[in-house]
Short mmCIF file of C-alpha atoms and ligand atoms in Angstrom, two decimals:
data_model
loop_
_atom_site.label_atom_id
_atom_site.label_comp_id
_atom_site.label_asym_id
_atom_site.label_seq_id
_atom_site.Cartn_x
_atom_site.Cartn_y
_atom_site.Cartn_z
CA MET N 1 98.97 15.85 83.42
CA ASN N 2 96.77 15.22 86.48
CA LEU N 3 93.90 17.43 87.60
CA THR N 4 95.85 19.63 90.03
CA THR N 5 98.67 20.09 87.51
CA THR N 6 96.09 21.08 84.90
CA GLN N 7 94.45 23.52 87.31
CA HIS N 8 97.82 25.01 88.20
CA PHE N 9 98.73 25.29 84.50
CA PHE N 10 95.49 27.11 83.72
CA GLN N 11 95.81 29.43 86.72
CA SER N 12 99.24 30.57 85.58
CA ALA N 13 98.11 30.74 81.91
CA THR N 14 95.12 32.89 82.95
CA LEU N 15 97.44 35.19 84.89
CA LYS N 16 99.87 35.54 81.98
CA LEU N 17 97.10 36.17 79.47
CA THR N 18 95.42 38.68 81.82
CA LEU N 19 98.72 40.58 82.14
CA THR N 20 99.21 40.52 78.36
CA TYR N 21 95.70 41.87 77.70
CA LEU N 22 96.11 44.45 80.47
CA SER N 23 99.47 45.62 79.06
CA ILE N 24 97.82 46.14 75.66
CA ILE N 25 94.93 48.10 77.22
CA MET N 26 97.27 50.23 79.34
CA LEU N 27 99.65 50.84 76.43
CA MET N 28 96.74 52.13 74.37
CA SER N 29 95.38 54.19 77.25
CA ILE N 30 98.76 55.77 78.09
CA THR N 31 99.58 56.46 74.41
CA PHE N 32 96.18 58.10 74.00
CA SER N 33 96.74 60.17 77.20
CA VAL N 34 100.20 61.35 76.10
CA VAL N 35 98.96 62.38 72.64
CA PHE N 36 95.88 64.03 74.13
CA TYR N 37 97.92 65.85 76.77
CA ASN N 38 100.44 67.15 74.23
CA THR N 39 97.78 68.36 71.82
CA SER N 40 95.63 69.93 74.55
CA SER N 41 98.65 71.48 76.26
CA ARG N 42 99.73 73.10 72.97
CA GLN N 43 96.17 74.28 72.47
CA LEU N 44 96.15 75.84 75.95
CA GLY N 45 99.46 77.60 75.25
CA ARG N 46 97.86 79.22 72.23
CA GLN N 47 95.22 80.78 74.51
CA ILE N 48 97.80 83.33 75.75
CA PRO N 49 97.33 86.46 73.61
CA ARG N 50 100.03 86.69 70.94
CA SER N 51 101.21 90.14 72.12
CA PHE N 52 102.50 88.58 75.37
CA THR N 53 104.09 85.57 73.93
CA THR N 54 106.17 87.37 71.27
CA SER N 55 109.29 89.32 72.17
CA GLY N 56 109.55 93.06 71.68
CA GLY N 57 105.93 93.70 72.59
CA PHE N 58 106.82 96.39 75.14
CA GLY N 59 104.54 99.40 74.98
CA ILE N 60 101.82 97.67 72.98
CA ARG N 61 98.40 98.51 74.27
CA VAL N 62 96.25 95.61 75.32
CA ASP N 63 92.62 95.54 76.33
CA GLY N 64 92.22 99.30 76.47
CA GLY N 65 94.58 100.30 79.29
CA ILE N 66 97.26 97.76 80.23
CA ILE N 67 100.61 98.95 78.99
CA GLY N 68 104.33 98.73 79.58
CA GLY N 69 105.35 97.55 83.11
CA GLN N 70 102.07 95.80 83.76
CA ARG N 71 102.74 93.48 80.80
CA GLN N 72 104.77 91.02 82.86
CA GLU N 73 102.04 90.62 85.46
CA VAL N 74 99.39 89.96 82.87
CA GLU N 75 101.70 87.51 81.12
CA GLN N 76 102.26 85.71 84.43
CA PHE N 77 98.52 85.64 85.04
CA PHE N 78 97.86 83.97 81.69
CA GLN N 79 100.81 81.60 82.13
CA GLN N 80 99.48 80.63 85.59
CA ARG N 81 96.05 79.89 84.17
CA VAL N 82 97.58 77.77 81.42
CA ASP N 83 99.73 75.87 83.95
CA GLU N 84 96.67 75.27 86.12
CA GLY N 85 94.82 74.01 83.06
CA ARG N 86 97.67 71.69 82.21
CA HIS N 87 97.85 70.40 85.78
CA GLU N 88 94.14 69.74 85.87
CA LEU N 89 94.34 67.93 82.53
CA LEU N 90 97.22 65.83 83.83
CA MET N 91 95.26 64.87 86.95
CA ARG N 92 92.19 63.97 84.92
CA LEU N 93 94.23 61.82 82.58
CA PHE N 94 95.92 60.21 85.58
CA PHE N 95 92.55 59.24 87.10
CA LEU N 96 91.33 58.11 83.70
CA ASN N 97 94.33 55.77 83.50
CA LEU N 98 93.69 54.52 87.03
CA LEU N 99 90.15 53.77 85.96
CA ALA N 100 91.46 52.03 82.82
CA LEU N 101 93.76 49.97 85.04
CA ALA N 102 90.93 48.85 87.32
CA GLY N 103 88.38 48.25 84.54
CA GLY N 104 91.06 46.82 82.24
CA SER N 105 92.11 44.29 84.89
CA LEU N 106 88.58 42.96 85.21
CA LEU N 107 88.05 42.96 81.47
CA SER N 108 91.41 41.29 80.81
CA TYR N 109 90.69 38.57 83.37
CA ALA N 110 87.26 37.90 81.87
CA LEU N 111 88.74 37.81 78.36
CA ALA N 112 91.57 35.51 79.46
CA ARG N 113 89.11 33.08 81.09
CA GLU N 114 86.92 33.16 77.99
CA SER N 115 89.87 32.54 75.65
CA LEU N 116 91.22 29.64 77.72
CA ARG N 117 87.89 27.95 78.50
CA PRO N 118 87.61 25.83 75.31
CA ILE N 119 91.22 24.66 75.69
CA GLU N 120 90.63 23.85 79.36
CA GLU N 121 87.47 21.88 78.56
CA THR N 122 89.25 19.90 75.82
CA MET N 123 92.14 19.13 78.15
CA GLU N 124 89.81 18.06 80.95
CA ALA N 125 87.96 15.76 78.54
CA GLN N 126 91.27 14.28 77.39
CA ASN N 127 92.42 13.76 80.97
CA ARG N 128 89.16 12.06 81.82
CA PHE N 129 89.51 9.86 78.73
CA VAL N 130 93.05 8.83 79.63
CA SER N 131 92.11 8.16 83.24
CA ASP N 132 88.97 6.13 82.28
CA ALA N 133 90.95 4.21 79.65
CA SER N 134 93.76 3.42 82.08
CA HIS N 135 91.24 2.26 84.66
CA GLU N 136 89.57 -0.07 82.15
CA LEU N 137 92.91 -1.38 80.88
CA ARG N 138 93.96 -2.31 84.40
CA THR N 139 91.22 -4.95 84.82
CA PRO N 140 92.31 -7.40 82.08
CA LEU N 141 95.97 -6.63 82.82
CA THR N 142 95.51 -7.49 86.49
CA ALA N 143 93.69 -10.73 85.58
CA LEU N 144 96.56 -11.61 83.25
CA GLN N 145 99.14 -10.87 85.93
CA THR N 146 97.30 -12.84 88.62
CA THR N 147 96.86 -16.02 86.56
CA ASN N 148 100.52 -15.94 85.53
CA GLU N 149 101.74 -15.32 89.09
CA VAL N 150 99.60 -18.15 90.49
CA ALA N 151 100.97 -20.52 87.83
CA LEU N 152 104.55 -19.44 88.52
CA ARG N 153 104.18 -20.13 92.23
CA LYS N 154 103.34 -23.78 91.54
CA PRO N 155 106.44 -25.98 91.86
CA LYS N 156 105.39 -28.10 88.87
CA LEU N 157 103.11 -27.25 85.98
CA ASN N 158 101.82 -30.11 83.87
CA ILE N 159 101.10 -29.67 80.18
CA LYS N 160 97.32 -29.51 80.74
CA GLU N 161 97.69 -26.69 83.28
CA ALA N 162 100.17 -24.89 81.05
CA LYS N 163 97.71 -25.05 78.15
CA ALA N 164 94.90 -23.78 80.35
CA LEU N 165 97.10 -20.90 81.43
CA LEU N 166 97.97 -20.05 77.86
CA ALA N 167 94.29 -20.21 76.87
CA LYS N 168 93.45 -17.79 79.70
CA ASN N 169 96.26 -15.50 78.57
CA VAL N 170 94.96 -15.51 75.00
CA GLU N 171 91.45 -14.73 76.27
CA GLU N 172 92.62 -11.75 78.32
CA THR N 173 94.84 -10.53 75.47
CA GLU N 174 91.82 -10.69 73.16
CA LYS N 175 89.86 -8.56 75.65
CA LEU N 176 92.71 -6.06 75.77
CA LYS N 177 92.78 -5.92 71.98
CA ASN N 178 89.02 -5.30 71.84
CA LEU N 179 89.35 -2.57 74.41
CA THR N 180 92.18 -0.79 72.63
CA ASP N 181 90.28 -1.12 69.32
CA GLY N 182 87.30 0.51 71.02
CA LEU N 183 89.44 3.31 72.42
CA LEU N 184 90.97 3.93 69.00
CA GLY N 185 87.48 3.94 67.51
CA LEU N 186 86.51 6.73 69.88
CA LEU N 187 89.57 8.76 68.97
CA LYS N 188 89.20 8.27 65.23
CA ASN N 189 87.90 11.36 63.56
CA SER N 190 85.91 10.55 60.48
CA ASN N 191 84.81 14.17 60.04
CA SER N 192 86.95 14.29 56.95
CA PHE N 193 84.98 11.66 55.04
CA SER N 194 83.25 12.74 51.86
CA PRO N 195 79.68 11.44 52.02
CA GLN N 196 78.82 8.76 49.51
CA THR N 197 75.46 7.40 48.44
CA ILE N 198 75.12 3.97 50.03
CA SER N 199 72.35 1.44 50.25
CA LEU N 200 70.97 0.78 53.72
CA GLN N 201 70.54 -2.84 52.67
CA ASP N 202 74.26 -3.15 51.84
CA ILE N 203 75.22 -1.65 55.20
CA VAL N 204 72.98 -4.09 57.07
CA SER N 205 74.14 -7.14 55.04
CA GLU N 206 77.76 -6.35 55.74
CA ALA N 207 77.12 -5.84 59.45
CA MET N 208 75.13 -9.11 59.58
CA GLY N 209 78.14 -10.92 58.11
CA GLN N 210 80.18 -9.79 61.11
CA ILE N 211 77.78 -11.09 63.77
CA VAL N 212 76.24 -14.15 62.15
CA GLN N 213 78.43 -16.65 64.00
CA LYS N 214 77.74 -15.04 67.35
CA ALA N 215 73.99 -15.13 66.68
CA GLN N 216 74.15 -18.80 65.65
CA ALA N 217 76.16 -19.68 68.75
CA ARG N 218 73.28 -18.39 70.89
CA GLN N 219 70.56 -19.65 68.53
CA ILE N 220 69.31 -16.16 67.93
CA THR N 221 67.36 -15.43 64.75
CA VAL N 222 68.05 -12.16 62.96
CA ASN N 223 65.37 -11.06 60.47
CA ASP N 224 66.37 -8.44 57.94
CA GLU N 225 63.43 -6.45 56.49
CA VAL N 226 65.43 -3.38 55.55
CA ALA N 227 64.43 -1.63 52.29
CA ASP N 228 66.87 -0.64 49.57
CA THR N 229 66.94 2.97 50.74
CA LYS N 230 69.88 5.15 49.73
CA VAL N 231 71.51 7.23 52.43
CA LEU N 232 74.46 9.60 52.61
CA GLY N 233 77.46 8.53 54.62
CA ASN N 234 80.63 6.58 55.06
CA LYS N 235 80.01 2.88 54.52
CA THR N 236 82.71 1.51 56.85
CA SER N 237 81.57 3.71 59.74
CA LEU N 238 77.88 2.96 59.25
CA VAL N 239 78.55 -0.79 59.03
CA GLN N 240 80.40 -0.42 62.36
CA VAL N 241 77.34 1.27 63.92
CA VAL N 242 74.93 -1.47 62.77
CA ALA N 243 77.39 -4.16 63.87
CA ILE N 244 77.60 -2.57 67.36
CA LEU N 245 73.79 -2.48 67.65
CA LEU N 246 73.43 -6.06 66.42
CA ASP N 247 76.23 -7.25 68.68
CA ASN N 248 74.48 -5.68 71.68
CA SER N 249 71.11 -7.14 70.69
CA ILE N 250 72.70 -10.59 70.60
CA LYS N 251 74.62 -10.07 73.87
CA TYR N 252 71.58 -8.83 75.74
CA SER N 253 69.03 -11.28 74.27
CA HIS N 254 68.05 -14.58 75.79
CA GLU N 255 69.03 -17.73 73.96
CA ASN N 256 66.65 -18.51 71.03
CA GLY N 257 65.73 -14.82 70.97
CA LYS N 258 64.66 -12.84 67.91
CA ILE N 259 66.11 -9.68 66.42
CA LEU N 260 64.30 -7.67 63.76
CA LEU N 261 65.79 -5.04 61.46
CA THR N 262 63.37 -2.69 59.68
CA SER N 263 63.59 0.67 57.92
CA SER N 264 61.37 3.58 56.93
CA THR N 265 61.67 7.07 55.47
CA LYS N 266 60.17 10.41 56.44
CA ASN N 267 60.85 13.82 54.91
CA LYS N 268 64.57 13.86 54.10
CA PHE N 269 65.58 11.09 56.49
CA ALA N 270 65.87 7.32 56.61
CA TYR N 271 65.23 5.41 59.84
CA LEU N 272 66.81 2.07 60.66
CA ASN N 273 65.38 0.10 63.61
CA VAL N 274 67.17 -2.71 65.44
CA LYS N 275 64.66 -4.41 67.72
CA ASP N 276 65.34 -7.20 70.18
CA GLU N 277 63.32 -9.08 72.80
CA GLY N 278 66.14 -9.21 75.31
CA ILE N 279 66.67 -8.11 78.90
CA GLY N 280 65.78 -4.45 78.24
CA ILE N 281 67.20 -1.36 79.94
CA LYS N 282 65.98 0.29 83.13
CA ASP N 283 64.51 3.79 82.74
CA GLU N 284 67.20 5.32 84.96
CA ASP N 285 69.96 3.82 82.77
CA LEU N 286 68.53 5.01 79.45
CA PRO N 287 69.93 8.59 79.59
CA HIS N 288 73.45 7.25 80.26
CA ILE N 289 73.95 4.33 77.89
CA PHE N 290 75.64 6.46 75.21
CA GLU N 291 78.23 7.68 77.73
CA ARG N 292 81.75 6.33 77.48
CA PHE N 293 82.38 3.26 79.70
CA TYR N 294 78.79 3.22 80.96
CA ARG N 295 77.47 -0.26 81.61
CA THR N 296 74.26 -1.09 83.41
CA ASP N 297 74.28 -3.41 86.43
CA MET N 298 72.31 -5.89 84.35
CA SER N 299 74.96 -6.12 81.66
CA ARG N 300 77.69 -6.56 84.27
CA SER N 301 76.02 -9.44 86.04
CA LYS N 302 73.11 -11.16 84.40
CA ILE N 303 73.78 -12.33 80.90
CA THR N 304 77.28 -11.44 79.92
CA GLN N 305 80.31 -9.73 81.32
CA GLU N 306 81.66 -9.11 77.85
CA GLY N 307 82.08 -5.46 76.88
CA TYR N 308 83.50 -2.21 78.15
CA GLY N 309 80.68 0.24 77.62
CA LEU N 310 82.34 1.74 74.56
CA GLY N 311 80.18 0.43 71.69
CA LEU N 312 77.26 2.84 71.99
CA SER N 313 79.48 5.87 72.54
CA ILE N 314 81.36 4.99 69.33
CA ALA N 315 78.04 4.53 67.49
CA HIS N 316 76.76 7.84 68.87
CA LYS N 317 79.89 9.66 67.77
CA ILE N 318 79.74 8.22 64.24
CA ILE N 319 76.05 9.10 63.82
CA GLU N 320 76.69 12.61 65.12
CA GLN N 321 79.40 13.00 62.47
CA HIS N 322 76.79 11.95 59.89
CA HIS N 323 74.42 14.71 61.10
CA GLY N 324 72.01 11.98 62.10
CA GLU N 325 70.54 10.81 65.40
CA ILE N 326 70.54 7.62 67.41
CA SER N 327 67.79 6.95 69.93
CA VAL N 328 66.57 4.11 72.09
CA GLU N 329 63.31 2.79 73.48
CA SER N 330 63.32 -0.02 75.98
CA LYS N 331 61.16 -1.95 78.41
CA LEU N 332 62.77 -4.01 81.12
CA ASP N 333 62.47 -7.74 80.43
CA LYS N 334 60.59 -7.02 77.19
CA GLY N 335 63.24 -5.75 74.82
CA THR N 336 64.99 -2.80 73.26
CA THR N 337 64.74 -0.90 69.97
CA PHE N 338 67.54 1.33 68.71
CA THR N 339 66.67 3.76 65.90
CA VAL N 340 69.28 5.36 63.68
CA LYS N 341 68.25 8.43 61.69
CA LEU N 342 70.31 9.16 58.57
CA VAL N 343 70.19 11.73 55.81
CA LEU N 344 68.56 10.37 52.63
CA ALA N 345 70.56 10.61 49.42
CA ASP N 346 68.76 12.75 46.74
P1 LIG S 401 78.89 -2.79 76.18
O1 LIG S 401 80.23 -3.11 75.66
O2 LIG S 401 78.81 -2.88 77.66
O3 LIG S 401 77.80 -3.51 75.49
P2 LIG S 401 77.76 -0.41 75.00
O4 LIG S 401 78.26 0.98 74.99
O5 LIG S 401 77.56 -1.04 73.67
O6 LIG S 401 78.75 -1.22 75.90
O7 LIG S 401 76.40 -0.40 75.77
C1 LIG S 401 76.28 0.25 77.00
C2 LIG S 401 75.27 -0.45 77.89
O8 LIG S 401 73.96 -0.29 77.35
C3 LIG S 401 75.48 -1.94 77.98
O9 LIG S 401 76.41 -2.26 78.98
C4 LIG S 401 74.10 -2.45 78.30
O10 LIG S 401 73.87 -2.34 79.68
C5 LIG S 401 73.18 -1.45 77.62
N1 LIG S 401 72.66 -1.98 76.33
C6 LIG S 401 73.11 -1.66 75.09
N2 LIG S 401 72.38 -2.29 74.14
C7 LIG S 401 71.47 -3.03 74.80
C8 LIG S 401 70.42 -3.91 74.39
N3 LIG S 401 70.15 -4.15 73.10
N4 LIG S 401 69.65 -4.48 75.35
C9 LIG S 401 69.88 -4.23 76.65
N5 LIG S 401 70.86 -3.41 77.12
C10 LIG S 401 71.64 -2.82 76.19
#
């Protein structure tokens, strides 16, 4: 569903919900008016003295002097007053209902907007996600298409060129796989995990195992000084977070760089620091790096083009689900430190 379709859908949903709420309000108001009118009208009828309302009252003396033939006039007088009363009541109830209609319309509209807002926001976020994801998927797909088309246009393709083409295809497919894995990671909801007591050291060791080759390939030293602190969480997810931070530190470090992992505790929390001496992040980029698909200009051009700007948003989401925090401090050309705050196990 594109944006205008979504807007159109919500406009018509708001209208329908407003009408539903308004019908309920008006049904209640009209029912109340009918009951009130009937009760009050009966009450008014009882105001006519009994001697006039019962048959065979001819000749009964009323109010010290009215007798016989004048009875009809007096009866008419009372009846007229009762009818006037009823008419006035009817008019008042009519205006009351008009007021209910006007006020009810505004109230119903406000209620409808309020009820639909969370759904609208979720749908907008989903639309944005799909549109961002499609945009990102297009880049490797286009590269794949172009290389294949260029190769096909050649009248003859020798084995060396064919192998190079296949290698390029595998490379682009690998990128696509990483991207779809990242997208799935963002969609995964690990809210349902039951927190376990895990050692911070174990989490770090497992994450190190995943990046060791990459670090060696760039001659980057990773020093692990993490204490055997026990935290609450889901091991697989937390290993993923540390692996993302380490992977970034390697990607954005200079060759022969150094990465240091340390930990500390304060009150009921454990803190894990991943510090590198890499390219750093500009101040203006810092507030955005946890946003989905956000990549700084530096990461796009200088050191590596690898990545889709999904890693930190996945890490942020996981840490949020752990009721923890993830923060960053960075100095351009000096290095970056990411700190993960986690709940200590008792
Ligand atoms: P990417 O796949 O681009 O690395 P991330 O979401 O992991 O996506 O990171 C978002 C951006 O934050 C990166 O593109 C990079 O510009 C910046 N960044 C993340 N970690 C570091 C780091 N350790 N040093 C410098 N820049 C970093």
